[in-house]
Amino acid sequence: MAKQRVITLLTDFGTSDHYVAAVKGVMLAVMPEATLVDITHELPPGDILAGAFVLAQALPHFPPGTVHCVVVDPTVGTDRRALAAVYGGQTVVFPDNGVITLVNRSRPLEAIAVVRDERYFLSPSLSSTFHGRDLFAPVAAHLAAGLGVERLGPQPENITLLELPEPQRRGDAEVLGQVLHVDRFGNLISNIPATMLGAPVESDRPCEVFCGDRPVGPLRPTYAVVERGRPLALINSMGLVEVAVNGGSAAEHFGAGVGAEIRVRLA
Amino acid sequence: MAKQRVITLLTDFGTSDHYVAAVKGVMLAVMPEATLVDITHELPPGDILAGAFVLAQALPHFPPGTVHCVVVDPTVGTDRRALAAVYGGQTVVFPDNGVITLVNRSRPLEAIAVVRDERYFLSPSLSSTFHGRDLFAPVAAHLAAGLGVERLGPQPENITLLELPEPQRRGDAEVLGQVLHVDRFGNLISNIPATMLGAPVESDRPCEVFCGDRPVGPLRPTYAVVERGRPLALINSMGLVEVAVNGGSAAEHFGAGVGAEIRVRLA
Amino acid sequence: MAKQRVITLLTDFGTSDHYVAAVKGVMLAVMPEATLVDITHELPPGDILAGAFVLAQALPHFPPGTVHCVVVDPTVGTDRRALAAVYGGQTVVFPDNGVITLVNRSRPLEAIAVVRDERYFLSPSLSSTFHGRDLFAPVAAHLAAGLGVERLGPQPENITLLELPEPQRRGDAEVLGQVLHVDRFGNLISNIPATMLGAPVESDRPCEVFCGDRPVGPLRPTYAVVERGRPLALINSMGLVEVAVNGGSAAEHFGAGVGAEIRVRLA
């Protein structure tokens, strides 16, 4: 049962060095039967918000019992804590720097501990620069092999969370949000959920989306309904308002990135 | 038996977002014992020809029973169909946009169906932008777990295929082709098969290869027989005429890309 | 027992073509139960030193019995030999071009053979450009499945090793080394081991590190003890002197790369 647990990895290590392999080697030494899945290793170095976004979007698709090992850790070696937490049947091991923020918002917290018991570390003496290898990897593998989170250490009194801008409703007719993530295609993914725009969003419904001051048009059903190279807005696969360019990059087209204003004006 | 089936993934999703992980999570939820292998996620966004080439080159090396999940899908959410087909003992699930063209040419088609039965989808209501997660991933996992292609839906009356330029023989002395793919090293891989040049190609046989108007030299046995930085032509590991630069990029050296003319003049 | 062997892959193939998938398909056809782990495929094309560094750093973290398939092979198709060697309970299959140098220095050689027995190749006739697929992959899979190295061919009389600059002690007060590797963060990793600086390195110990002529400061415990954007030196997770920039790239900051001089002046 515990023998087919999945461990995912989400880091900013890149894939050109030995860092990811060291982490996987340590995991496989603890739990040879683990199924290892890369979420990504291409987070911009130290970008906690990007990590928080990608984790929250990936996690819901994994089976119960999955362990997620998250290492975007710009303050490694300081007194920032390592935490392990169970959210809705899945476990996340992560540095307590806010990377859990979006998962913490969307799923019930079932158990949490400060990772302190050195028996589950690679060795009692941690390096001060590579806790991914020395702490997060072996702890994730022990958890995947069946160890309970409560065995790792005491419950923390709080969790570090990012303060993120929230989408705002302006009267009945407007919702004001921000770009939360720019994906590899250059799509501008906002923090405005479809649910904030009222009941089931129809295609071509009478509304207008703006990126900053520039009009994008109504919400469309999919990319290919506009000509190649033309911008559009839609509700994406995450249920969020997205500004895109069919066959191109909205980030380039609008010169916009994370934090840029996205507005939906309802008819 | 069915329990050790391999599922490969071939997409243009990139590896910096949650898209690949979402697909893998969905597959593992359906079939936890699957062995997942990335072919590539670095196809240029929407580049159906690149997908067709990479798929046709990778597929023959996988064991019988392998399921290939191909998602290069620029018209996702329109009325383009999803197909599942068995070619020579391996199964491919793909959007019907031509990405199957080169596999379809080289292997016997044994079974094919339009993917329509919603019981094998992630949920009956597909998103309109991420069929990789909602349709291709769960269907691939069900196929890997033993589901027959014919269970997915009716047989299609036709398959969408790319119209690709064919290498031409000009009299006895010349074969005219095009660059079909540029690989990560900058090698210019043509559509001219060694078999078109006559019986077993000898090294340094009396022939001359041209890239556009520029002479490259005779066919060589391997890269390192010319000095570093010097161009050469050879029959590559795919059995195709390739123009390369030892330790460098032929694409840069010749300023050439997909579609560029490659000529072989036989003595 | 032999059924849970790990095979790692370390290449300069990149991940945008079919090359890695072809290698994995061949491995899985030989040994379907193998656990495949990518070390990296992003070595700069033909960069044997980078391969030697990454291999030596990754290998020690893998469990006994792991087989490492290393293909950075700029002289493929010439008379360079393929070797298989057991170092401290792990096996490496590699082209005899020096890529084994740093593993060979740090671990006991237990067995070695020239890979010659064609029964373990993909087919008796090798391509002259893709021994990764035709030779290294199937041989690695047979080794992972339990084949002894001595079955592959005769013992070689020597191994090709890179001549690398060694860190030099200058009197009691200085150690002079070179940058051996630049990682994805732009960290400058030198060849100076902590052990050469005397007993356990204390944080902020009285010493000064130089990158070329430019002072970097004392050895620090970790990145985040200096302000963001500021340079620092530390003993990294590999036990080597490293010059870094907190939240930035030391390679850019100092305009330095592999071969640049790193000096430690002890008080």
PDB file of C-alpha atoms in Angstrom, chain A:
ATOM      1  CA  MET A   1       0.000   0.000   0.000  1.00  0.00           C
ATOM      2  CA  ALA A   2       2.534   2.531   1.161  1.00  0.00           C
ATOM      3  CA  LYS A   3       4.722   1.000  -1.531  1.00  0.00           C
ATOM      4  CA  GLN A   4       3.241   2.863  -4.438  1.00  0.00           C
ATOM      5  CA  ARG A   5       3.328   6.342  -3.036  1.00  0.00           C
ATOM      6  CA  VAL A   6       4.213   9.154  -5.367  1.00  0.00           C
ATOM      7  CA  ILE A   7       6.749  11.820  -4.407  1.00  0.00           C
ATOM      8  CA  THR A   8       6.758  15.020  -6.428  1.00  0.00           C
ATOM      9  CA  LEU A   9       9.590  17.543  -6.578  1.00  0.00           C
ATOM     10  CA  LEU A  10       9.119  21.277  -6.991  1.00  0.00           C
ATOM     11  CA  THR A  11      12.298  23.359  -6.899  1.00  0.00           C
ATOM     12  CA  ASP A  12      14.257  26.230  -8.379  1.00  0.00           C
ATOM     13  CA  PHE A  13      17.343  24.026  -8.864  1.00  0.00           C
ATOM     14  CA  GLY A  14      17.282  24.034 -12.659  1.00  0.00           C
ATOM     15  CA  THR A  15      18.155  20.808 -14.438  1.00  0.00           C
ATOM     16  CA  SER A  16      21.721  21.459 -15.555  1.00  0.00           C
ATOM     17  CA  ASP A  17      23.552  20.542 -12.331  1.00  0.00           C
ATOM     18  CA  HIS A  18      23.588  17.559  -9.974  1.00  0.00           C
ATOM     19  CA  TYR A  19      21.195  19.090  -7.459  1.00  0.00           C
ATOM     20  CA  VAL A  20      17.981  17.380  -8.570  1.00  0.00           C
ATOM     21  CA  ALA A  21      19.767  14.042  -8.975  1.00  0.00           C
ATOM     22  CA  ALA A  22      21.262  14.286  -5.482  1.00  0.00           C
ATOM     23  CA  VAL A  23      17.781  14.805  -4.057  1.00  0.00           C
ATOM     24  CA  LYS A  24      16.380  11.860  -6.033  1.00  0.00           C
ATOM     25  CA  GLY A  25      19.288   9.598  -5.096  1.00  0.00           C
ATOM     26  CA  VAL A  26      18.681  10.332  -1.411  1.00  0.00           C
ATOM     27  CA  MET A  27      14.951   9.625  -1.812  1.00  0.00           C
ATOM     28  CA  LEU A  28      15.538   6.328  -3.613  1.00  0.00           C
ATOM     29  CA  ALA A  29      18.070   5.241  -0.999  1.00  0.00           C
ATOM     30  CA  VAL A  30      15.338   5.674   1.643  1.00  0.00           C
ATOM     31  CA  MET A  31      12.447   4.374  -0.455  1.00  0.00           C
ATOM     32  CA  PRO A  32      13.458   2.464  -3.594  1.00  0.00           C
ATOM     33  CA  GLU A  33       9.844   1.856  -4.644  1.00  0.00           C
ATOM     34  CA  ALA A  34       8.895   5.532  -4.776  1.00  0.00           C
ATOM     35  CA  THR A  35       7.483   6.925  -8.010  1.00  0.00           C
ATOM     36  CA  LEU A  36       9.243  10.271  -8.487  1.00  0.00           C
ATOM     37  CA  VAL A  37       7.495  12.995 -10.484  1.00  0.00           C
ATOM     38  CA  ASP A  38       9.024  16.359 -11.331  1.00  0.00           C
ATOM     39  CA  ILE A  39       6.556  19.213 -11.015  1.00  0.00           C
ATOM     40  CA  THR A  40       9.168  21.694 -12.149  1.00  0.00           C
ATOM     41  CA  HIS A  41      12.728  22.674 -11.349  1.00  0.00           C
ATOM     42  CA  GLU A  42      12.513  25.844 -13.416  1.00  0.00           C
ATOM     43  CA  LEU A  43      11.062  28.211 -10.844  1.00  0.00           C
ATOM     44  CA  PRO A  44      12.889  31.515 -11.098  1.00  0.00           C
ATOM     45  CA  PRO A  45      15.579  31.267  -8.376  1.00  0.00           C
ATOM     46  CA  GLY A  46      14.055  32.129  -5.007  1.00  0.00           C
ATOM     47  CA  ASP A  47      10.619  32.978  -6.448  1.00  0.00           C
ATOM     48  CA  ILE A  48       8.324  31.897  -3.623  1.00  0.00           C
ATOM     49  CA  LEU A  49       5.140  33.188  -5.278  1.00  0.00           C
ATOM     50  CA  ALA A  50       5.802  31.201  -8.446  1.00  0.00           C
ATOM     51  CA  GLY A  51       6.361  28.121  -6.289  1.00  0.00           C
ATOM     52  CA  ALA A  52       3.151  28.752  -4.376  1.00  0.00           C
ATOM     53  CA  PHE A  53       1.178  29.092  -7.615  1.00  0.00           C
ATOM     54  CA  VAL A  54       2.571  26.030  -9.363  1.00  0.00           C
ATOM     55  CA  LEU A  55       2.189  23.873  -6.240  1.00  0.00           C
ATOM     56  CA  ALA A  56      -1.436  24.883  -5.736  1.00  0.00           C
ATOM     57  CA  GLN A  57      -2.264  24.150  -9.371  1.00  0.00           C
ATOM     58  CA  ALA A  58      -0.476  20.792  -9.548  1.00  0.00           C
ATOM     59  CA  LEU A  59      -1.387  19.255  -6.187  1.00  0.00           C
ATOM     60  CA  PRO A  60      -5.126  18.678  -6.707  1.00  0.00           C
ATOM     61  CA  HIS A  61      -4.433  16.357  -9.639  1.00  0.00           C
ATOM     62  CA  PHE A  62      -2.365  13.857  -7.651  1.00  0.00           C
ATOM     63  CA  PRO A  63      -3.741  10.766  -5.934  1.00  0.00           C
ATOM     64  CA  PRO A  64      -4.302  10.639  -2.157  1.00  0.00           C
ATOM     65  CA  GLY A  65      -1.143   9.783  -0.265  1.00  0.00           C
ATOM     66  CA  THR A  66       1.136  11.744  -2.579  1.00  0.00           C
ATOM     67  CA  VAL A  67       4.028  13.549  -0.878  1.00  0.00           C
ATOM     68  CA  HIS A  68       5.174  16.859  -2.363  1.00  0.00           C
ATOM     69  CA  CYS A  69       8.747  17.945  -1.698  1.00  0.00           C
ATOM     70  CA  VAL A  70       8.999  21.700  -2.246  1.00  0.00           C
ATOM     71  CA  VAL A  71      12.384  23.405  -2.177  1.00  0.00           C
ATOM     72  CA  VAL A  72      12.366  27.049  -3.123  1.00  0.00           C
ATOM     73  CA  ASP A  73      14.431  28.185  -0.231  1.00  0.00           C
ATOM     74  CA  PRO A  74      16.238  31.510  -0.521  1.00  0.00           C
ATOM     75  CA  THR A  75      16.866  31.667   3.240  1.00  0.00           C
ATOM     76  CA  VAL A  76      18.297  28.157   3.586  1.00  0.00           C
ATOM     77  CA  GLY A  77      20.652  27.895   6.521  1.00  0.00           C
ATOM     78  CA  THR A  78      19.031  30.715   8.515  1.00  0.00           C
ATOM     79  CA  ASP A  79      16.529  30.053  11.294  1.00  0.00           C
ATOM     80  CA  ARG A  80      13.572  29.612   8.907  1.00  0.00           C
ATOM     81  CA  ARG A  81      11.799  26.401   9.844  1.00  0.00           C
ATOM     82  CA  ALA A  82      11.025  23.332   7.750  1.00  0.00           C
ATOM     83  CA  LEU A  83       7.414  22.200   7.955  1.00  0.00           C
ATOM     84  CA  ALA A  84       5.463  19.104   6.940  1.00  0.00           C
ATOM     85  CA  ALA A  85       1.710  19.394   6.554  1.00  0.00           C
ATOM     86  CA  VAL A  86      -1.173  17.226   5.398  1.00  0.00           C
ATOM     87  CA  TYR A  87      -3.749  19.001   3.255  1.00  0.00           C
ATOM     88  CA  GLY A  88      -6.754  16.997   2.135  1.00  0.00           C
ATOM     89  CA  GLY A  89      -4.973  13.652   2.159  1.00  0.00           C
ATOM     90  CA  GLN A  90      -1.739  14.824   0.547  1.00  0.00           C
ATOM     91  CA  THR A  91       1.444  15.798   2.350  1.00  0.00           C
ATOM     92  CA  VAL A  92       3.753  18.735   1.619  1.00  0.00           C
ATOM     93  CA  VAL A  93       7.271  19.198   3.025  1.00  0.00           C
ATOM     94  CA  PHE A  94       8.456  22.785   2.587  1.00  0.00           C
ATOM     95  CA  PRO A  95      10.473  25.657   3.980  1.00  0.00           C
ATOM     96  CA  ASP A  96       8.266  27.945   6.070  1.00  0.00           C
ATOM     97  CA  ASN A  97       8.602  30.961   3.799  1.00  0.00           C
ATOM     98  CA  GLY A  98       5.119  31.343   2.350  1.00  0.00           C
ATOM     99  CA  VAL A  99       5.346  28.804  -0.470  1.00  0.00           C
ATOM    100  CA  ILE A 100       2.367  26.943   1.065  1.00  0.00           C
ATOM    101  CA  THR A 101       0.105  30.032   0.908  1.00  0.00           C
ATOM    102  CA  LEU A 102      -2.178  29.046  -1.964  1.00  0.00           C
ATOM    103  CA  VAL A 103      -2.537  25.388  -0.977  1.00  0.00           C
ATOM    104  CA  ASN A 104      -3.299  26.528   2.572  1.00  0.00           C
ATOM    105  CA  ARG A 105      -6.132  28.691   1.243  1.00  0.00           C
ATOM    106  CA  SER A 106      -7.789  26.045  -0.823  1.00  0.00           C
ATOM    107  CA  ARG A 107      -7.545  22.769   1.120  1.00  0.00           C
ATOM    108  CA  PRO A 108      -8.237  21.675   4.707  1.00  0.00           C
ATOM    109  CA  LEU A 109      -5.166  21.432   6.944  1.00  0.00           C
ATOM    110  CA  GLU A 110      -5.282  18.028   8.638  1.00  0.00           C
ATOM    111  CA  ALA A 111      -1.909  17.815  10.397  1.00  0.00           C
ATOM    112  CA  ILE A 112       1.265  19.870  10.614  1.00  0.00           C
ATOM    113  CA  ALA A 113       4.666  19.634  12.279  1.00  0.00           C
ATOM    114  CA  VAL A 114       7.972  21.417  12.458  1.00  0.00           C
ATOM    115  CA  VAL A 115      10.537  19.048  10.941  1.00  0.00           C
ATOM    116  CA  ARG A 116      13.017  18.573  13.744  1.00  0.00           C
ATOM    117  CA  ASP A 117      13.772  14.898  14.360  1.00  0.00           C
ATOM    118  CA  GLU A 118      17.273  14.370  13.019  1.00  0.00           C
ATOM    119  CA  ARG A 119      16.761  10.636  12.646  1.00  0.00           C
ATOM    120  CA  TYR A 120      14.988  11.389   9.387  1.00  0.00           C
ATOM    121  CA  PHE A 121      17.723  13.661   8.037  1.00  0.00           C
ATOM    122  CA  LEU A 122      20.478  12.520   5.691  1.00  0.00           C
ATOM    123  CA  SER A 123      22.845  13.008   8.629  1.00  0.00           C
ATOM    124  CA  PRO A 124      22.527  14.863  11.933  1.00  0.00           C
ATOM    125  CA  SER A 125      24.778  17.653  10.660  1.00  0.00           C
ATOM    126  CA  LEU A 126      22.943  19.541   7.935  1.00  0.00           C
ATOM    127  CA  SER A 127      24.823  21.473   5.309  1.00  0.00           C
ATOM    128  CA  SER A 128      23.853  25.132   5.534  1.00  0.00           C
ATOM    129  CA  THR A 129      23.123  25.482   1.821  1.00  0.00           C
ATOM    130  CA  PHE A 130      21.426  22.298   0.575  1.00  0.00           C
ATOM    131  CA  HIS A 131      18.547  21.296   2.826  1.00  0.00           C
ATOM    132  CA  GLY A 132      16.833  19.898  -0.264  1.00  0.00           C
ATOM    133  CA  ARG A 133      19.275  17.015  -0.148  1.00  0.00           C
ATOM    134  CA  ASP A 134      19.929  16.866   3.587  1.00  0.00           C
ATOM    135  CA  LEU A 135      16.456  17.371   5.044  1.00  0.00           C
ATOM    136  CA  PHE A 136      13.554  17.709   2.589  1.00  0.00           C
ATOM    137  CA  ALA A 137      14.444  14.692   0.419  1.00  0.00           C
ATOM    138  CA  PRO A 138      14.901  12.085   3.148  1.00  0.00           C
ATOM    139  CA  VAL A 139      11.932  13.393   5.156  1.00  0.00           C
ATOM    140  CA  ALA A 140       9.703  13.256   2.049  1.00  0.00           C
ATOM    141  CA  ALA A 141      10.816   9.680   1.384  1.00  0.00           C
ATOM    142  CA  HIS A 142      10.134   8.624   4.985  1.00  0.00           C
ATOM    143  CA  LEU A 143       6.682  10.211   4.773  1.00  0.00           C
ATOM    144  CA  ALA A 144       6.006   8.416   1.473  1.00  0.00           C
ATOM    145  CA  ALA A 145       7.057   5.174   3.165  1.00  0.00           C
ATOM    146  CA  GLY A 146       4.386   5.701   5.785  1.00  0.00           C
ATOM    147  CA  LEU A 147       5.852   7.882   8.538  1.00  0.00           C
ATOM    148  CA  GLY A 148       3.261  10.118  10.214  1.00  0.00           C
ATOM    149  CA  VAL A 149       3.802  13.860  10.061  1.00  0.00           C
ATOM    150  CA  GLU A 150       3.393  14.141  13.848  1.00  0.00           C
ATOM    151  CA  ARG A 151       6.534  12.033  14.299  1.00  0.00           C
ATOM    152  CA  LEU A 152       8.733  14.733  12.805  1.00  0.00           C
ATOM    153  CA  GLY A 153       8.406  17.325  15.564  1.00  0.00           C
ATOM    154  CA  PRO A 154       6.065  19.627  17.459  1.00  0.00           C
ATOM    155  CA  GLN A 155       3.126  21.488  15.969  1.00  0.00           C
ATOM    156  CA  PRO A 156       4.029  25.047  14.966  1.00  0.00           C
ATOM    157  CA  GLU A 157       2.012  27.925  16.415  1.00  0.00           C
ATOM    158  CA  ASN A 158       1.742  29.617  13.045  1.00  0.00           C
ATOM    159  CA  ILE A 159       2.631  29.285   9.367  1.00  0.00           C
ATOM    160  CA  THR A 160       4.308  31.955   7.278  1.00  0.00           C
ATOM    161  CA  LEU A 161       1.925  33.086   4.537  1.00  0.00           C
ATOM    162  CA  LEU A 162       2.420  35.512   1.665  1.00  0.00           C
ATOM    163  CA  GLU A 163       0.275  38.626   1.638  1.00  0.00           C
ATOM    164  CA  LEU A 164      -1.202  38.545  -1.823  1.00  0.00           C
ATOM    165  CA  PRO A 165      -3.429  41.162  -3.408  1.00  0.00           C
ATOM    166  CA  GLU A 166      -7.032  39.990  -3.588  1.00  0.00           C
ATOM    167  CA  PRO A 167      -9.355  40.593  -6.515  1.00  0.00           C
ATOM    168  CA  GLN A 168     -11.795  43.405  -5.663  1.00  0.00           C
ATOM    169  CA  ARG A 169     -15.369  43.843  -6.709  1.00  0.00           C
ATOM    170  CA  ARG A 170     -16.152  47.452  -7.644  1.00  0.00           C
ATOM    171  CA  GLY A 171     -19.884  47.877  -7.426  1.00  0.00           C
ATOM    172  CA  ASP A 172     -21.890  45.458  -9.515  1.00  0.00           C
ATOM    173  CA  ALA A 173     -20.128  46.052 -12.766  1.00  0.00           C
ATOM    174  CA  GLU A 174     -16.389  45.550 -12.302  1.00  0.00           C
ATOM    175  CA  VAL A 175     -13.848  43.150 -10.837  1.00  0.00           C
ATOM    176  CA  LEU A 176     -10.284  44.346 -10.433  1.00  0.00           C
ATOM    177  CA  GLY A 177      -7.461  41.802 -10.123  1.00  0.00           C
ATOM    178  CA  GLN A 178      -3.786  41.232 -10.849  1.00  0.00           C
ATOM    179  CA  VAL A 179      -1.636  38.898 -12.898  1.00  0.00           C
ATOM    180  CA  LEU A 180      -0.552  36.114 -10.540  1.00  0.00           C
ATOM    181  CA  HIS A 181       1.532  34.020 -12.931  1.00  0.00           C
ATOM    182  CA  VAL A 182       2.912  34.165 -16.466  1.00  0.00           C
ATOM    183  CA  ASP A 183       3.156  30.716 -17.992  1.00  0.00           C
ATOM    184  CA  ARG A 184       5.567  29.373 -20.597  1.00  0.00           C
ATOM    185  CA  PHE A 185       3.284  30.459 -23.442  1.00  0.00           C
ATOM    186  CA  GLY A 186       3.205  34.031 -22.126  1.00  0.00           C
ATOM    187  CA  ASN A 187      -0.384  33.696 -20.929  1.00  0.00           C
ATOM    188  CA  LEU A 188      -1.246  36.246 -18.227  1.00  0.00           C
ATOM    189  CA  ILE A 189      -3.049  34.311 -15.492  1.00  0.00           C
ATOM    190  CA  SER A 190      -4.979  36.536 -13.121  1.00  0.00           C
ATOM    191  CA  ASN A 191      -6.209  36.014  -9.574  1.00  0.00           C
ATOM    192  CA  ILE A 192      -9.853  36.542 -10.646  1.00  0.00           C
ATOM    193  CA  PRO A 193     -11.852  33.315 -10.317  1.00  0.00           C
ATOM    194  CA  ALA A 194     -14.725  32.671 -12.690  1.00  0.00           C
ATOM    195  CA  THR A 195     -16.952  32.266  -9.665  1.00  0.00           C
ATOM    196  CA  MET A 196     -16.518  35.976  -8.898  1.00  0.00           C
ATOM    197  CA  LEU A 197     -18.092  36.885 -12.224  1.00  0.00           C
ATOM    198  CA  GLY A 198     -21.403  35.244 -11.413  1.00  0.00           C
ATOM    199  CA  ALA A 199     -22.976  31.956 -12.377  1.00  0.00           C
ATOM    200  CA  PRO A 200     -21.711  29.812 -15.256  1.00  0.00           C
ATOM    201  CA  VAL A 201     -19.684  31.997 -17.583  1.00  0.00           C
ATOM    202  CA  GLU A 202     -21.087  31.883 -21.088  1.00  0.00           C
ATOM    203  CA  SER A 203     -18.853  32.259 -24.066  1.00  0.00           C
ATOM    204  CA  ASP A 204     -19.008  35.706 -25.650  1.00  0.00           C
ATOM    205  CA  ARG A 205     -21.037  36.942 -22.707  1.00  0.00           C
ATOM    206  CA  PRO A 206     -21.352  40.653 -22.607  1.00  0.00           C
ATOM    207  CA  CYS A 207     -18.286  41.687 -20.656  1.00  0.00           C
ATOM    208  CA  GLU A 208     -15.027  43.388 -21.456  1.00  0.00           C
ATOM    209  CA  VAL A 209     -11.611  42.441 -20.082  1.00  0.00           C
ATOM    210  CA  PHE A 210      -8.791  44.978 -19.754  1.00  0.00           C
ATOM    211  CA  CYS A 211      -5.069  44.468 -19.291  1.00  0.00           C
ATOM    212  CA  GLY A 212      -4.044  47.713 -17.616  1.00  0.00           C
ATOM    213  CA  ASP A 213      -5.745  50.326 -19.790  1.00  0.00           C
ATOM    214  CA  ARG A 214      -5.869  48.226 -22.919  1.00  0.00           C
ATOM    215  CA  PRO A 215      -9.100  46.465 -23.892  1.00  0.00           C
ATOM    216  CA  VAL A 216      -8.774  42.749 -24.625  1.00  0.00           C
ATOM    217  CA  GLY A 217     -12.371  41.937 -25.542  1.00  0.00           C
ATOM    218  CA  PRO A 218     -15.036  39.636 -24.091  1.00  0.00           C
ATOM    219  CA  LEU A 219     -14.445  36.248 -22.511  1.00  0.00           C
ATOM    220  CA  ARG A 220     -13.973  33.682 -25.254  1.00  0.00           C
ATOM    221  CA  PRO A 221     -14.380  29.894 -25.127  1.00  0.00           C
ATOM    222  CA  THR A 222     -10.833  29.035 -26.291  1.00  0.00           C
ATOM    223  CA  TYR A 223      -7.660  30.358 -27.953  1.00  0.00           C
ATOM    224  CA  ALA A 224      -8.346  29.381 -31.535  1.00  0.00           C
ATOM    225  CA  VAL A 225     -11.597  31.363 -31.855  1.00  0.00           C
ATOM    226  CA  VAL A 226      -9.574  34.492 -32.629  1.00  0.00           C
ATOM    227  CA  GLU A 227      -7.033  34.815 -35.449  1.00  0.00           C
ATOM    228  CA  ARG A 228      -3.426  33.838 -34.797  1.00  0.00           C
ATOM    229  CA  GLY A 229      -1.537  36.717 -33.236  1.00  0.00           C
ATOM    230  CA  ARG A 230      -4.711  38.305 -31.819  1.00  0.00           C
ATOM    231  CA  PRO A 231      -5.285  38.774 -28.076  1.00  0.00           C
ATOM    232  CA  LEU A 232      -8.230  37.357 -26.181  1.00  0.00           C
ATOM    233  CA  ALA A 233      -9.473  36.696 -22.675  1.00  0.00           C
ATOM    234  CA  LEU A 234     -10.934  33.463 -21.358  1.00  0.00           C
ATOM    235  CA  ILE A 235     -11.632  31.412 -18.265  1.00  0.00           C
ATOM    236  CA  ASN A 236      -8.682  29.025 -18.234  1.00  0.00           C
ATOM    237  CA  SER A 237      -8.326  25.426 -17.110  1.00  0.00           C
ATOM    238  CA  MET A 238      -7.726  26.616 -13.530  1.00  0.00           C
ATOM    239  CA  GLY A 239     -11.017  28.525 -13.443  1.00  0.00           C
ATOM    240  CA  LEU A 240      -9.220  31.889 -13.567  1.00  0.00           C
ATOM    241  CA  VAL A 241      -9.507  34.846 -15.940  1.00  0.00           C
ATOM    242  CA  GLU A 242      -6.562  34.701 -18.358  1.00  0.00           C
ATOM    243  CA  VAL A 243      -5.349  37.101 -21.019  1.00  0.00           C
ATOM    244  CA  ALA A 244      -3.712  35.311 -23.944  1.00  0.00           C
ATOM    245  CA  VAL A 245      -2.658  35.696 -27.576  1.00  0.00           C
ATOM    246  CA  ASN A 246      -3.623  32.895 -29.971  1.00  0.00           C
ATOM    247  CA  GLY A 247      -0.347  31.306 -31.059  1.00  0.00           C
ATOM    248  CA  GLY A 248       1.656  34.020 -29.280  1.00  0.00           C
ATOM    249  CA  SER A 249       2.627  35.617 -25.981  1.00  0.00           C
ATOM    250  CA  ALA A 250       0.298  38.004 -24.159  1.00  0.00           C
ATOM    251  CA  ALA A 251       3.165  38.960 -21.855  1.00  0.00           C
ATOM    252  CA  GLU A 252       5.013  40.310 -24.892  1.00  0.00           C
ATOM    253  CA  HIS A 253       1.948  41.700 -26.627  1.00  0.00           C
ATOM    254  CA  PHE A 254       0.918  43.764 -23.613  1.00  0.00           C
ATOM    255  CA  GLY A 255       4.370  44.201 -22.081  1.00  0.00           C
ATOM    256  CA  ALA A 256       2.859  42.901 -18.852  1.00  0.00           C
ATOM    257  CA  GLY A 257       3.984  40.534 -16.091  1.00  0.00           C
ATOM    258  CA  VAL A 258       3.194  39.402 -12.553  1.00  0.00           C
ATOM    259  CA  GLY A 259       1.351  42.170 -10.705  1.00  0.00           C
ATOM    260  CA  ALA A 260      -0.098  43.831 -13.813  1.00  0.00           C
ATOM    261  CA  GLU A 261      -3.728  44.938 -13.462  1.00  0.00           C
ATOM    262  CA  ILE A 262      -6.480  42.835 -15.035  1.00  0.00           C
ATOM    263  CA  ARG A 263     -10.019  44.200 -15.018  1.00  0.00           C
ATOM    264  CA  VAL A 264     -13.346  42.626 -15.995  1.00  0.00           C
ATOM    265  CA  ARG A 265     -16.202  45.026 -16.721  1.00  0.00           C
ATOM    266  CA  LEU A 266     -19.537  43.244 -16.704  1.00  0.00           C
ATOM    267  CA  ALA A 267     -22.412  44.406 -18.853  1.00  0.00           C
TER     268      ALA A 267
END
